[in-house]
Amino acid sequence: MDKKDTDENLYGNFLIPNIFIIVFGLGVMGVGIWMNAEYDVQAYLYVFSANPNGNMLLGITGVYIAAGILTVGGVAVGIVGVRKEKPFMLIIYVLLMVFVMLLEIIGGFIAVGFREQIYDNTLRSMQDQVKTGYMWENDIGLQWNRVQVRLRCCGADSAKDYRCSNWWYAEADNAGYSCPDNYYPATKQVPNSCCVLELNQNRDPERVPPQNPIPKNERRCNEDVAGNMWAGSSNVNGRGCFSALQDRMFLYIYILMGLGFCVGLFQVSRKEISTNQDNISHKDSSHCATCNGNYDDDDDDDESNNHSIQ
C-alpha cells in the first residue's frame, strides 16, 4: 500500500466517525437553542425552579449550546489537521473534544442533581413565588400567567395559594377587605389566568395570549374559589401547576441527562475504537511488510536454483 492510499484510509477513518460527532453536536446545540428560545419552555423552567433567578436547567442548556459550537469547530479543525498533516491542529482537536466530553457529562450530572431537589425545594419555592412575588404585570406574573393558561392550572398546589397573597391585597377589587378574617366577600380571589376560559380560547390554550385570557365566567370563577372549591369546577382550574409541570419537566430533565451522558460516552467509545483501528492497521502493515520480505526471499531462492541447474 503506497503513502497516498495510507493517507486516504487515515482520512476516511477519521472523517466518518467525526461526521457522527458533528451530528450529535448539532443535536445538542439545537436542543439548547430551542429550550432558550421557546417562550413556553422558558416559563416552565422559570416557574418550576427552586431558584428562578438561578435556574439550573437553563444553565445546562447554555452549556450544551457551547458544547455544540465547540464540537463542530473542533471537528473542523481536526479534519483540516489530518488533511494538511498539521500536528498542532490535531492537538487542538483532541483538547477540544476532551473538554466538550467533560462539559456534556457534567451537564448530565447537573440534570440528575436538579431531579433530586424537585421534591425538597421546588413546590415550596413555587408557593413562595405566588404568595410574595406574583403580580399580574411583573416578571413572575408574566411567567405564571403563561404557565396557568397553557397548562390549565392554578397556583403551585391549588388556587388556595393565592389566598392572602401580596397580589390578593394589591387587587383594587379587594379594597376594604382583610385576609383571612374578611376573605370570603372579596371580589377577586384568583387571576383570570386561573379561570376556565371561554369556549374558543379553551379549545386551544397554546394560542391564547397569556396576558389576555377571557374567562368563561369570571364572577363564578372567583365565587367558586371563595367557596373553597380547590379541586376545581366548571369555572376554575383546580389542578396545581406543580403537578401539571412535573411530567413535562421530567421529560426535559431526561432529555438533558441522555444528551449529556450518551454523547459523552459516544466520544469516549469512539476514541477507543479509533485506537484499536490504528493498532490493527499497524499490525496489518507490519504483516504485509513481512510477507513481502518472504516473497522476495522466495524469488531469490528460485533464481539461485535456476543458476545451479544451468
mmCIF file of C-alpha atoms in Angstrom:
data_model
loop_
_atom_site.group_PDB
_atom_site.id
_atom_site.type_symbol
_atom_site.label_atom_id
_atom_site.label_comp_id
_atom_site.label_asym_id
_atom_site.label_seq_id
_atom_site.Cartn_x
_atom_site.Cartn_y
_atom_site.Cartn_z
ATOM 1 C CA MET A 1 0.000 0.000 0.000
ATOM 2 C CA ASP A 2 1.549 3.321 -1.056
ATOM 3 C CA LYS A 3 1.588 6.515 1.014
ATOM 4 C CA LYS A 4 -1.340 8.010 -0.895
ATOM 5 C CA ASP A 5 -3.592 5.028 -0.121
ATOM 6 C CA THR A 6 -2.488 5.092 3.513
ATOM 7 C CA ASP A 7 -3.302 8.797 3.797
ATOM 8 C CA GLU A 8 -6.708 8.292 2.197
ATOM 9 C CA ASN A 9 -7.538 5.442 4.608
ATOM 10 C CA LEU A 10 -6.408 7.533 7.566
ATOM 11 C CA TYR A 11 -8.508 10.461 6.394
ATOM 12 C CA GLY A 12 -11.535 8.215 5.863
ATOM 13 C CA ASN A 13 -11.181 6.544 9.269
ATOM 14 C CA PHE A 14 -11.015 9.983 10.876
ATOM 15 C CA LEU A 15 -13.791 11.613 8.843
ATOM 16 C CA ILE A 16 -16.549 9.013 9.139
ATOM 17 C CA PRO A 17 -16.824 8.832 12.960
ATOM 18 C CA ASN A 18 -16.434 12.597 13.223
ATOM 19 C CA ILE A 19 -19.431 13.111 10.960
ATOM 20 C CA PHE A 20 -21.465 11.387 13.684
ATOM 21 C CA ILE A 21 -19.816 13.638 16.265
ATOM 22 C CA ILE A 22 -20.900 16.707 14.271
ATOM 23 C CA VAL A 23 -24.474 15.383 14.055
ATOM 24 C CA PHE A 24 -24.568 14.802 17.815
ATOM 25 C CA GLY A 25 -23.022 18.218 18.427
ATOM 26 C CA LEU A 26 -25.613 19.950 16.266
ATOM 27 C CA GLY A 27 -28.354 17.980 18.025
ATOM 28 C CA VAL A 28 -27.117 19.061 21.457
ATOM 29 C CA MET A 29 -26.828 22.666 20.298
ATOM 30 C CA GLY A 30 -30.298 22.544 18.726
ATOM 31 C CA VAL A 31 -31.920 21.332 21.944
ATOM 32 C CA GLY A 32 -30.141 24.053 23.911
ATOM 33 C CA ILE A 33 -31.224 26.787 21.488
ATOM 34 C CA TRP A 34 -34.806 25.504 21.425
ATOM 35 C CA MET A 35 -35.092 25.479 25.215
ATOM 36 C CA ASN A 36 -33.678 29.009 25.411
ATOM 37 C CA ALA A 37 -35.731 30.438 22.542
ATOM 38 C CA GLU A 38 -39.154 28.896 23.198
ATOM 39 C CA TYR A 39 -41.155 31.229 25.482
ATOM 40 C CA ASP A 40 -43.354 28.476 26.889
ATOM 41 C CA VAL A 41 -40.348 26.322 27.810
ATOM 42 C CA GLN A 42 -38.670 29.317 29.444
ATOM 43 C CA ALA A 43 -41.792 29.943 31.504
ATOM 44 C CA TYR A 44 -41.988 26.289 32.560
ATOM 45 C CA LEU A 45 -38.333 26.291 33.609
ATOM 46 C CA TYR A 46 -38.691 29.616 35.424
ATOM 47 C CA VAL A 47 -41.761 28.628 37.411
ATOM 48 C CA PHE A 48 -40.657 25.066 38.127
ATOM 49 C CA SER A 49 -37.480 26.017 39.935
ATOM 50 C CA ALA A 50 -36.167 26.222 43.474
ATOM 51 C CA ASN A 51 -34.468 29.481 42.492
ATOM 52 C CA PRO A 52 -35.986 31.262 39.467
ATOM 53 C CA ASN A 53 -33.118 33.765 39.345
ATOM 54 C CA GLY A 54 -30.530 30.976 39.034
ATOM 55 C CA ASN A 55 -32.320 28.308 37.038
ATOM 56 C CA MET A 56 -30.179 25.196 36.841
ATOM 57 C CA LEU A 57 -31.768 23.686 33.747
ATOM 58 C CA LEU A 58 -31.442 26.893 31.741
ATOM 59 C CA GLY A 59 -27.775 26.888 32.754
ATOM 60 C CA ILE A 60 -27.407 23.360 31.361
ATOM 61 C CA THR A 61 -28.909 24.426 28.034
ATOM 62 C CA GLY A 62 -26.285 27.175 27.833
ATOM 63 C CA VAL A 63 -23.581 24.591 28.478
ATOM 64 C CA TYR A 64 -24.954 22.399 25.680
ATOM 65 C CA ILE A 65 -25.055 25.286 23.201
ATOM 66 C CA ALA A 66 -21.397 25.984 23.951
ATOM 67 C CA ALA A 67 -20.591 22.264 23.695
ATOM 68 C CA GLY A 68 -22.268 22.026 20.283
ATOM 69 C CA ILE A 69 -20.362 25.022 18.926
ATOM 70 C CA LEU A 70 -17.053 23.688 20.264
ATOM 71 C CA THR A 71 -17.785 20.233 18.833
ATOM 72 C CA VAL A 72 -18.417 21.489 15.305
ATOM 73 C CA GLY A 73 -15.429 23.841 15.464
ATOM 74 C CA GLY A 74 -13.155 21.180 16.951
ATOM 75 C CA VAL A 75 -14.046 18.576 14.330
ATOM 76 C CA ALA A 76 -13.458 21.113 11.557
ATOM 77 C CA VAL A 77 -10.003 21.832 12.993
ATOM 78 C CA GLY A 78 -9.292 18.092 13.219
ATOM 79 C CA ILE A 79 -10.330 17.388 9.627
ATOM 80 C CA VAL A 80 -8.129 20.194 8.329
ATOM 81 C CA GLY A 81 -5.296 18.975 10.552
ATOM 82 C CA VAL A 82 -5.471 15.438 9.156
ATOM 83 C CA ARG A 83 -5.847 16.617 5.582
ATOM 84 C CA LYS A 84 -2.988 19.108 5.783
ATOM 85 C CA GLU A 85 -0.886 16.973 8.168
ATOM 86 C CA LYS A 86 -0.720 19.698 10.833
ATOM 87 C CA PRO A 87 0.083 18.077 14.219
ATOM 88 C CA PHE A 88 -0.688 21.203 16.264
ATOM 89 C CA MET A 89 -4.238 21.292 14.830
ATOM 90 C CA LEU A 90 -4.756 17.672 15.861
ATOM 91 C CA ILE A 91 -3.622 18.560 19.381
ATOM 92 C CA ILE A 92 -6.201 21.377 19.456
ATOM 93 C CA TYR A 93 -8.838 18.933 18.188
ATOM 94 C CA VAL A 94 -8.079 16.380 20.912
ATOM 95 C CA LEU A 95 -8.117 19.019 23.665
ATOM 96 C CA LEU A 96 -11.429 20.448 22.452
ATOM 97 C CA MET A 97 -13.050 17.014 22.243
ATOM 98 C CA VAL A 98 -11.930 16.127 25.769
ATOM 99 C CA PHE A 99 -13.240 19.470 27.052
ATOM 100 C CA VAL A 100 -16.581 19.019 25.271
ATOM 101 C CA MET A 101 -16.903 15.472 26.586
ATOM 102 C CA LEU A 102 -16.414 16.741 30.146
ATOM 103 C CA LEU A 103 -18.932 19.562 29.604
ATOM 104 C CA GLU A 104 -21.611 17.167 28.391
ATOM 105 C CA ILE A 105 -21.085 14.646 31.182
ATOM 106 C CA ILE A 106 -21.096 17.428 33.789
ATOM 107 C CA GLY A 107 -24.338 18.732 32.263
ATOM 108 C CA GLY A 108 -25.861 15.276 32.669
ATOM 109 C CA PHE A 109 -24.885 15.150 36.342
ATOM 110 C CA ILE A 110 -26.312 18.646 36.947
ATOM 111 C CA ALA A 111 -29.624 17.455 35.481
ATOM 112 C CA VAL A 112 -29.542 14.499 37.891
ATOM 113 C CA GLY A 113 -28.971 16.922 40.777
ATOM 114 C CA PHE A 114 -31.913 19.051 39.679
ATOM 115 C CA ARG A 115 -34.148 15.989 39.574
ATOM 116 C CA GLU A 116 -33.185 15.067 43.132
ATOM 117 C CA GLN A 117 -34.040 18.502 44.546
ATOM 118 C CA ILE A 118 -37.501 18.745 42.982
ATOM 119 C CA TYR A 119 -39.442 17.252 45.866
ATOM 120 C CA ASP A 120 -37.367 19.006 48.514
ATOM 121 C CA ASN A 121 -37.452 22.602 47.326
ATOM 122 C CA THR A 122 -39.421 23.224 44.154
ATOM 123 C CA LEU A 123 -43.005 23.097 45.470
ATOM 124 C CA ARG A 124 -42.139 25.405 48.364
ATOM 125 C CA SER A 125 -40.378 27.815 46.002
ATOM 126 C CA MET A 126 -43.383 27.883 43.674
ATOM 127 C CA GLN A 127 -45.703 28.642 46.584
ATOM 128 C CA ASP A 128 -43.407 31.472 47.692
ATOM 129 C CA GLN A 129 -43.463 32.897 44.161
ATOM 130 C CA VAL A 130 -47.259 33.021 44.244
ATOM 131 C CA LYS A 131 -47.526 34.324 47.807
ATOM 132 C CA THR A 132 -44.911 37.053 47.737
ATOM 133 C CA GLY A 133 -43.756 37.686 44.165
ATOM 134 C CA TYR A 134 -46.718 37.342 41.827
ATOM 135 C CA MET A 135 -48.273 40.441 40.291
ATOM 136 C CA TRP A 136 -50.176 40.414 37.023
ATOM 137 C CA GLU A 137 -47.661 42.510 35.079
ATOM 138 C CA ASN A 138 -44.305 41.771 36.772
ATOM 139 C CA ASP A 139 -41.750 39.188 35.575
ATOM 140 C CA ILE A 140 -43.034 36.462 37.882
ATOM 141 C CA GLY A 141 -46.621 37.196 36.889
ATOM 142 C CA LEU A 142 -45.848 37.059 33.174
ATOM 143 C CA GLN A 143 -44.302 33.602 33.554
ATOM 144 C CA TRP A 144 -47.040 32.294 35.831
ATOM 145 C CA ASN A 145 -49.840 33.561 33.580
ATOM 146 C CA ARG A 146 -48.269 31.764 30.633
ATOM 147 C CA VAL A 147 -47.987 28.510 32.584
ATOM 148 C CA GLN A 148 -51.515 28.738 34.044
ATOM 149 C CA VAL A 149 -53.107 29.469 30.670
ATOM 150 C CA ARG A 150 -51.116 26.879 28.711
ATOM 151 C CA LEU A 151 -51.488 24.026 31.219
ATOM 152 C CA ARG A 152 -54.926 24.908 32.656
ATOM 153 C CA CYS A 153 -53.583 25.013 36.205
ATOM 154 C CA CYS A 154 -53.742 27.426 39.141
ATOM 155 C CA GLY A 155 -51.201 28.227 41.858
ATOM 156 C CA ALA A 156 -48.440 25.877 42.913
ATOM 157 C CA ASP A 157 -50.606 23.304 44.684
ATOM 158 C CA SER A 158 -54.080 24.762 44.064
ATOM 159 C CA ALA A 159 -55.973 28.051 43.797
ATOM 160 C CA LYS A 160 -55.671 28.301 47.581
ATOM 161 C CA ASP A 161 -52.083 29.541 47.157
ATOM 162 C CA TYR A 162 -53.436 32.953 46.094
ATOM 163 C CA ARG A 163 -55.340 33.406 49.320
ATOM 164 C CA CYS A 164 -53.793 36.232 51.391
ATOM 165 C CA SER A 165 -51.015 36.696 48.832
ATOM 166 C CA ASN A 166 -49.463 40.074 48.051
ATOM 167 C CA TRP A 167 -51.396 40.022 44.789
ATOM 168 C CA TRP A 168 -54.667 39.498 46.692
ATOM 169 C CA TYR A 169 -54.034 42.557 48.863
ATOM 170 C CA ALA A 170 -52.978 44.651 45.857
ATOM 171 C CA GLU A 171 -56.168 43.980 43.892
ATOM 172 C CA ALA A 172 -58.323 47.108 43.791
ATOM 173 C CA ASP A 173 -61.479 44.963 43.882
ATOM 174 C CA ASN A 174 -60.430 43.674 47.303
ATOM 175 C CA ALA A 175 -60.010 47.120 48.892
ATOM 176 C CA GLY A 176 -61.617 47.253 52.316
ATOM 177 C CA TYR A 177 -61.359 43.504 52.875
ATOM 178 C CA SER A 178 -58.846 41.720 55.068
ATOM 179 C CA CYS A 179 -57.384 38.262 54.926
ATOM 180 C CA PRO A 180 -58.161 35.836 56.441
ATOM 181 C CA ASP A 181 -60.780 37.479 58.703
ATOM 182 C CA ASN A 182 -62.827 39.059 55.920
ATOM 183 C CA TYR A 183 -61.651 36.993 52.979
ATOM 184 C CA TYR A 184 -64.756 35.410 51.514
ATOM 185 C CA PRO A 185 -66.731 38.530 50.432
ATOM 186 C CA ALA A 186 -63.734 39.837 48.438
ATOM 187 C CA THR A 187 -64.477 40.075 44.726
ATOM 188 C CA LYS A 188 -61.138 38.936 43.287
ATOM 189 C CA GLN A 189 -59.776 35.614 44.538
ATOM 190 C CA VAL A 190 -57.569 34.390 41.671
ATOM 191 C CA PRO A 191 -56.102 35.899 38.483
ATOM 192 C CA ASN A 192 -58.062 35.410 35.273
ATOM 193 C CA SER A 193 -55.347 33.019 34.080
ATOM 194 C CA CYS A 194 -56.627 30.561 36.717
ATOM 195 C CA CYS A 195 -60.164 30.522 35.371
ATOM 196 C CA VAL A 196 -61.592 28.128 32.795
ATOM 197 C CA LEU A 197 -61.517 30.053 29.525
ATOM 198 C CA GLU A 198 -64.343 30.784 27.137
ATOM 199 C CA LEU A 199 -65.005 28.147 24.508
ATOM 200 C CA ASN A 200 -62.795 29.357 21.659
ATOM 201 C CA GLN A 201 -59.770 30.008 23.875
ATOM 202 C CA ASN A 202 -60.259 26.849 25.905
ATOM 203 C CA ARG A 203 -60.243 24.777 22.720
ATOM 204 C CA ASP A 204 -56.583 25.656 22.040
ATOM 205 C CA PRO A 205 -54.848 27.303 25.032
ATOM 206 C CA GLU A 206 -51.491 27.152 23.220
ATOM 207 C CA ARG A 207 -52.661 30.058 21.058
ATOM 208 C CA VAL A 208 -54.146 32.221 23.814
ATOM 209 C CA PRO A 209 -52.244 35.448 24.655
ATOM 210 C CA PRO A 210 -51.215 34.750 28.274
ATOM 211 C CA GLN A 211 -51.920 38.341 29.331
ATOM 212 C CA ASN A 212 -55.339 38.407 27.695
ATOM 213 C CA PRO A 213 -57.259 35.290 28.758
ATOM 214 C CA ILE A 214 -61.045 35.543 28.640
ATOM 215 C CA PRO A 215 -62.715 33.553 31.457
ATOM 216 C CA LYS A 216 -65.873 31.649 30.691
ATOM 217 C CA ASN A 217 -67.460 33.229 33.775
ATOM 218 C CA GLU A 218 -65.115 35.438 35.796
ATOM 219 C CA ARG A 219 -67.591 36.077 38.633
ATOM 220 C CA ARG A 220 -68.406 32.404 39.137
ATOM 221 C CA CYS A 221 -64.701 31.539 38.915
ATOM 222 C CA ASN A 222 -63.918 33.772 41.904
ATOM 223 C CA GLU A 223 -67.019 32.688 43.812
ATOM 224 C CA ASP A 224 -66.020 29.039 43.452
ATOM 225 C CA VAL A 225 -62.567 29.790 44.886
ATOM 226 C CA ALA A 226 -64.116 31.759 47.745
ATOM 227 C CA GLY A 227 -66.272 28.711 48.403
ATOM 228 C CA ASN A 228 -63.143 26.559 48.866
ATOM 229 C CA MET A 229 -63.603 24.605 45.666
ATOM 230 C CA TRP A 230 -59.873 23.870 45.494
ATOM 231 C CA ALA A 231 -60.336 20.717 43.442
ATOM 232 C CA GLY A 232 -61.698 22.849 40.629
ATOM 233 C CA SER A 233 -65.052 23.328 38.998
ATOM 234 C CA SER A 234 -66.505 24.131 35.613
ATOM 235 C CA ASN A 235 -65.273 27.694 36.154
ATOM 236 C CA VAL A 236 -61.869 27.427 37.840
ATOM 237 C CA ASN A 237 -58.864 25.210 37.116
ATOM 238 C CA GLY A 238 -58.305 23.006 40.136
ATOM 239 C CA ARG A 239 -55.014 21.353 39.248
ATOM 240 C CA GLY A 240 -51.883 22.879 40.757
ATOM 241 C CA CYS A 241 -49.095 23.911 38.396
ATOM 242 C CA PHE A 242 -46.525 21.803 40.271
ATOM 243 C CA SER A 243 -48.457 18.683 39.310
ATOM 244 C CA ALA A 244 -49.133 19.967 35.778
ATOM 245 C CA LEU A 245 -45.453 20.755 35.179
ATOM 246 C CA GLN A 246 -43.935 17.704 36.831
ATOM 247 C CA ASP A 247 -44.184 15.196 33.966
ATOM 248 C CA ARG A 248 -43.167 17.790 31.396
ATOM 249 C CA MET A 249 -40.137 18.831 33.435
ATOM 250 C CA PHE A 250 -39.018 15.237 33.957
ATOM 251 C CA LEU A 251 -39.116 14.836 30.169
ATOM 252 C CA TYR A 252 -36.807 17.841 29.779
ATOM 253 C CA ILE A 253 -34.521 16.532 32.516
ATOM 254 C CA TYR A 254 -34.247 13.084 30.907
ATOM 255 C CA ILE A 255 -33.525 14.673 27.520
ATOM 256 C CA LEU A 256 -30.689 16.730 29.021
ATOM 257 C CA MET A 257 -29.358 13.772 31.015
ATOM 258 C CA GLY A 258 -29.484 11.488 27.985
ATOM 259 C CA LEU A 259 -27.764 14.001 25.728
ATOM 260 C CA GLY A 260 -25.011 14.635 28.238
ATOM 261 C CA PHE A 261 -24.219 11.021 29.070
ATOM 262 C CA CYS A 262 -24.809 9.461 25.634
ATOM 263 C CA VAL A 263 -22.809 11.989 23.633
ATOM 264 C CA GLY A 264 -20.011 11.971 26.196
ATOM 265 C CA LEU A 265 -19.836 8.169 26.250
ATOM 266 C CA PHE A 266 -20.023 8.034 22.448
ATOM 267 C CA GLN A 267 -16.951 10.240 22.263
ATOM 268 C CA VAL A 268 -15.118 8.006 24.742
ATOM 269 C CA SER A 269 -16.044 4.838 22.809
ATOM 270 C CA ARG A 270 -15.098 6.480 19.500
ATOM 271 C CA LYS A 271 -11.626 7.204 20.810
ATOM 272 C CA GLU A 272 -11.272 3.569 21.927
ATOM 273 C CA ILE A 273 -12.418 2.311 18.515
ATOM 274 C CA SER A 274 -10.023 4.672 16.739
ATOM 275 C CA THR A 275 -7.156 3.465 18.912
ATOM 276 C CA ASN A 276 -7.980 -0.178 18.155
ATOM 277 C CA GLN A 277 -8.237 0.560 14.432
ATOM 278 C CA ASP A 278 -4.839 2.234 14.489
ATOM 279 C CA ASN A 279 -3.339 -0.796 16.234
ATOM 280 C CA ILE A 280 -4.909 -3.185 13.725
ATOM 281 C CA SER A 281 -3.704 -1.070 10.802
ATOM 282 C CA HIS A 282 -0.202 -1.031 12.245
ATOM 283 C CA LYS A 283 -0.218 -4.816 12.653
ATOM 284 C CA ASP A 284 -1.530 -5.313 9.112
ATOM 285 C CA SER A 285 1.195 -3.069 7.737
ATOM 286 C CA SER A 286 3.870 -4.989 9.623
ATOM 287 C CA HIS A 287 2.417 -8.302 8.468
ATOM 288 C CA CYS A 288 2.350 -7.169 4.845
ATOM 289 C CA ALA A 289 5.928 -5.985 5.083
ATOM 290 C CA THR A 290 6.939 -9.416 6.413
ATOM 291 C CA CYS A 291 5.006 -11.131 3.653
ATOM 292 C CA ASN A 292 6.696 -9.018 1.014
ATOM 293 C CA GLY A 293 10.059 -9.886 2.530
ATOM 294 C CA ASN A 294 9.249 -13.590 2.361
ATOM 295 C CA TYR A 295 8.180 -13.297 -1.258
ATOM 296 C CA ASP A 296 11.433 -11.549 -2.088
ATOM 297 C CA ASP A 297 13.395 -14.341 -0.382
ATOM 298 C CA ASP A 298 11.472 -16.960 -2.357
ATOM 299 C CA ASP A 299 12.245 -15.152 -5.593
ATOM 300 C CA ASP A 300 15.939 -15.067 -4.706
ATOM 301 C CA ASP A 301 15.893 -18.816 -3.957
ATOM 302 C CA ASP A 302 14.218 -19.542 -7.295
ATOM 303 C CA GLU A 303 16.836 -17.524 -9.146
ATOM 304 C CA SER A 304 19.646 -19.391 -7.338
ATOM 305 C CA ASN A 305 18.139 -22.766 -8.236
ATOM 306 C CA ASN A 306 17.838 -21.759 -11.872
ATOM 307 C CA HIS A 307 21.514 -20.759 -11.990
ATOM 308 C CA SER A 308 22.500 -24.087 -10.418
ATOM 309 C CA ILE A 309 20.537 -26.066 -12.976
ATOM 310 C CA GLN A 310 22.124 -24.163 -15.797
#
